[in-house]
Structure formats: C-alpha cells, structure tokens
CSV table of C-alpha atoms in Angstrom, one decimal:
chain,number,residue,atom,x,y,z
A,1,UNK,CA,0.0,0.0,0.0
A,2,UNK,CA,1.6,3.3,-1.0
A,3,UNK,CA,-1.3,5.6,0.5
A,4,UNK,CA,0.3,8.5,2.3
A,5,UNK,CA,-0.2,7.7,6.1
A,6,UNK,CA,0.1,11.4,7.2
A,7,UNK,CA,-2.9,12.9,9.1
A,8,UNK,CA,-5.2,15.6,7.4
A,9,UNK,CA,-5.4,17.9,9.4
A,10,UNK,CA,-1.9,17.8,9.9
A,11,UNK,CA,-1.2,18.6,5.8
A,12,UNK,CA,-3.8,21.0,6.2
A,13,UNK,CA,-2.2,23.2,9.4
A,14,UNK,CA,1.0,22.7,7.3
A,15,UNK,CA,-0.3,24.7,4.1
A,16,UNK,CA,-2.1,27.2,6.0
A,17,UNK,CA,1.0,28.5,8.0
A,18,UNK,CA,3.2,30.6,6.1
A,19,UNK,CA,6.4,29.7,8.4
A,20,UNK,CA,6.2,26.2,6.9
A,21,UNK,CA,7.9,25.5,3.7
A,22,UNK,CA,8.6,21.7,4.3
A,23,UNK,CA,7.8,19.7,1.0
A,24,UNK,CA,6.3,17.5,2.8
A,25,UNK,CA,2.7,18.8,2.6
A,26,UNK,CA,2.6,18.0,-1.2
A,27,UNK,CA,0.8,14.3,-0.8
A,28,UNK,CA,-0.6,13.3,-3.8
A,29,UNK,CA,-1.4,9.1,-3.3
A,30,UNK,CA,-1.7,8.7,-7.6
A,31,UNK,CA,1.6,9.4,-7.8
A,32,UNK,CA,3.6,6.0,-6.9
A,33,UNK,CA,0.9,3.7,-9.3
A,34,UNK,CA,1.1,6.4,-12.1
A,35,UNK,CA,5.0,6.5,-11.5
A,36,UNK,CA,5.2,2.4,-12.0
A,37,UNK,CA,2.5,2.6,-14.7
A,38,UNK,CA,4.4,5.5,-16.3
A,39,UNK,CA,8.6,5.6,-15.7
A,40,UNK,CA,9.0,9.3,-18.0
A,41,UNK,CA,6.8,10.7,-15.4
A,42,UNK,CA,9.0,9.9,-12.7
A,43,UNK,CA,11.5,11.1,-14.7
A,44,UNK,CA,10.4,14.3,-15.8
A,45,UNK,CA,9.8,14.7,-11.8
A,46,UNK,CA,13.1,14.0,-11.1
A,47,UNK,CA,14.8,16.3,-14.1
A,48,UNK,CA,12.6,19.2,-13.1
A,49,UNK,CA,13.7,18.7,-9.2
A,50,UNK,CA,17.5,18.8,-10.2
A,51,UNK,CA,16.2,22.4,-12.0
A,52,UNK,CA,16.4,23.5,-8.3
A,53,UNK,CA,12.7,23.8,-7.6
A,54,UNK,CA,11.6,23.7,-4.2
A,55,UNK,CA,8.9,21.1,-5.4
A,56,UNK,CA,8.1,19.2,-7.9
A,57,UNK,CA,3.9,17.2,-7.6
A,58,UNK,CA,1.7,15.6,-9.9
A,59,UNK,CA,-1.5,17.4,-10.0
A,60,UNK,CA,-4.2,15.2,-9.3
A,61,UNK,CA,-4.5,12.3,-11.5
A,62,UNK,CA,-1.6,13.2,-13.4
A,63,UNK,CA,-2.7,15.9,-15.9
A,64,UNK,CA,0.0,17.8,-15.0
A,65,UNK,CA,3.2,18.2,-12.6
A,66,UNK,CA,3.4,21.7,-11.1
A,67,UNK,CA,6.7,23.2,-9.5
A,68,UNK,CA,7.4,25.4,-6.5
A,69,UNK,CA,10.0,27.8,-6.3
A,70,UNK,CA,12.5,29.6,-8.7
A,71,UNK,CA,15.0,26.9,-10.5
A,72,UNK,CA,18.4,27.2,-10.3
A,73,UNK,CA,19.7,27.2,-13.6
A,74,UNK,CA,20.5,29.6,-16.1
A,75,UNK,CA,18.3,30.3,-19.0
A,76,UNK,CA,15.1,29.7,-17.2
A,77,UNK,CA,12.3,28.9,-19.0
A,78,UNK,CA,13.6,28.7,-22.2
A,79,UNK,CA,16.3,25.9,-20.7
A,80,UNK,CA,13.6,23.7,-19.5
A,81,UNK,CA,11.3,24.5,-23.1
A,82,UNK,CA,14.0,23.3,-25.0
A,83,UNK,CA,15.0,20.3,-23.4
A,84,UNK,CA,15.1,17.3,-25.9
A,85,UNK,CA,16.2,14.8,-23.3
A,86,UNK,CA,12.6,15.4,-21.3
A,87,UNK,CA,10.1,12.4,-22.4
A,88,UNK,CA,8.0,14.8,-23.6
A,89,UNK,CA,7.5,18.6,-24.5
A,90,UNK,CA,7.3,20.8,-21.5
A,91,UNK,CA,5.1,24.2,-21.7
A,92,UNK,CA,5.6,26.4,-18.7
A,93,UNK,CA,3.3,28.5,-17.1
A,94,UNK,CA,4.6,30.9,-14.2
A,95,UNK,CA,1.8,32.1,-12.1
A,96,UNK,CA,1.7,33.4,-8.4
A,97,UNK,CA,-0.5,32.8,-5.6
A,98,UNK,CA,-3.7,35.0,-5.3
A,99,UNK,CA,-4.3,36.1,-1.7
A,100,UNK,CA,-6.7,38.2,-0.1
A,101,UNK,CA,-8.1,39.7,3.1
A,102,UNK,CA,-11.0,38.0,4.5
A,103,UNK,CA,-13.2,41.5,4.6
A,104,UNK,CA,-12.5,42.3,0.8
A,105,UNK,CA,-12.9,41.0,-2.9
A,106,UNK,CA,-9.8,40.4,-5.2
A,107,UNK,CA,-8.6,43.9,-6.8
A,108,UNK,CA,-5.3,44.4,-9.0
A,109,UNK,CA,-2.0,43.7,-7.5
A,110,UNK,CA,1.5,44.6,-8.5
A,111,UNK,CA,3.7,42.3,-10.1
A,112,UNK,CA,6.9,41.9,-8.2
C-alpha cells in the first residue's frame, strides 16, 4: 500500500502556515501507481527537481506536474522548453499565488 499515512489535518495546518515551507505537505497518493505505470513521469519529476525547484507534484491524477520555487539554472524557461532529453514537451506557465483579506474581494495587484 503506498497511501500517504500522514494525518489531514496535519497537511492541512502545514499549508495554512506561512512559516512552513517543508515539502512534505505535497501528498498526492496517484503518484507512486502512475509513477510504475508510467517511468517518463518519474523522470520528468526528477529532471525538473534537479532544476532546483523547491517542489516538484503531480497534479491530481496526473494531468499535470506543477513546480514550486524559482529553479536554479541559467536560461530559465527557455532551458527547461528546449530540453530534448525530457520524455516529452514541456510548456511552462509561471503564475503566483492570489491572496486576499477575509473582509475584501480580489482587486489588482503589483507584479513583483
């Protein structure tokens, strides 16, 4: 049984408290069965963690991996675009998180 045995609540307090930036709240059970079922995904996992990211999770049934953190390689992300030795073509998307106070409605931000 590969099932993540870590408690809820305990995943939950750890993405809701900005102090904690242990990997270990990414828990996504698919991933070991679609990692057997499908080697280039571990391996595209692995690549894009030796980028330097802080993370690297599938998103729920594997649709997607997503990436936390800035990489630390040169060239970023036209490096990671144009690498043949993937399994298969990357697009990259950077995005930020959307936050806001519980009293108000989202309004424009600047970018840092």
């Amino acid at each position: 049984d590969t099932r993540s045995t870590a408690d809820p609540k305990a995943l939950l307090d750890m993405h809701v408290d900005p102090a904690d930036d242990s990997i270990d709240k990414f828990v996504n059970d698919l991933e070991p069965p679609a990692f057997t079922c499908l080697p280039d995904l571990k391996a595209l996992k692995e690549r894009l963690l030796g980028y330097g990211f802080d993370a690297v999770m599938m998103s729920g049934s594997g649709t997607s991996l997503f990436c936390t953190g800035e990489p630390d390689v040169e060239g970023w992300p036209e490096v990671v675009i144009d690498d043949e030795s993937l399994p298969w073509p990357v697009r990259v998307f950077k995005t930020s998180f959307v936050n806001r106070p519980a009293d108000s409605w989202y309004g424009e931000t600047a970018v840092a």
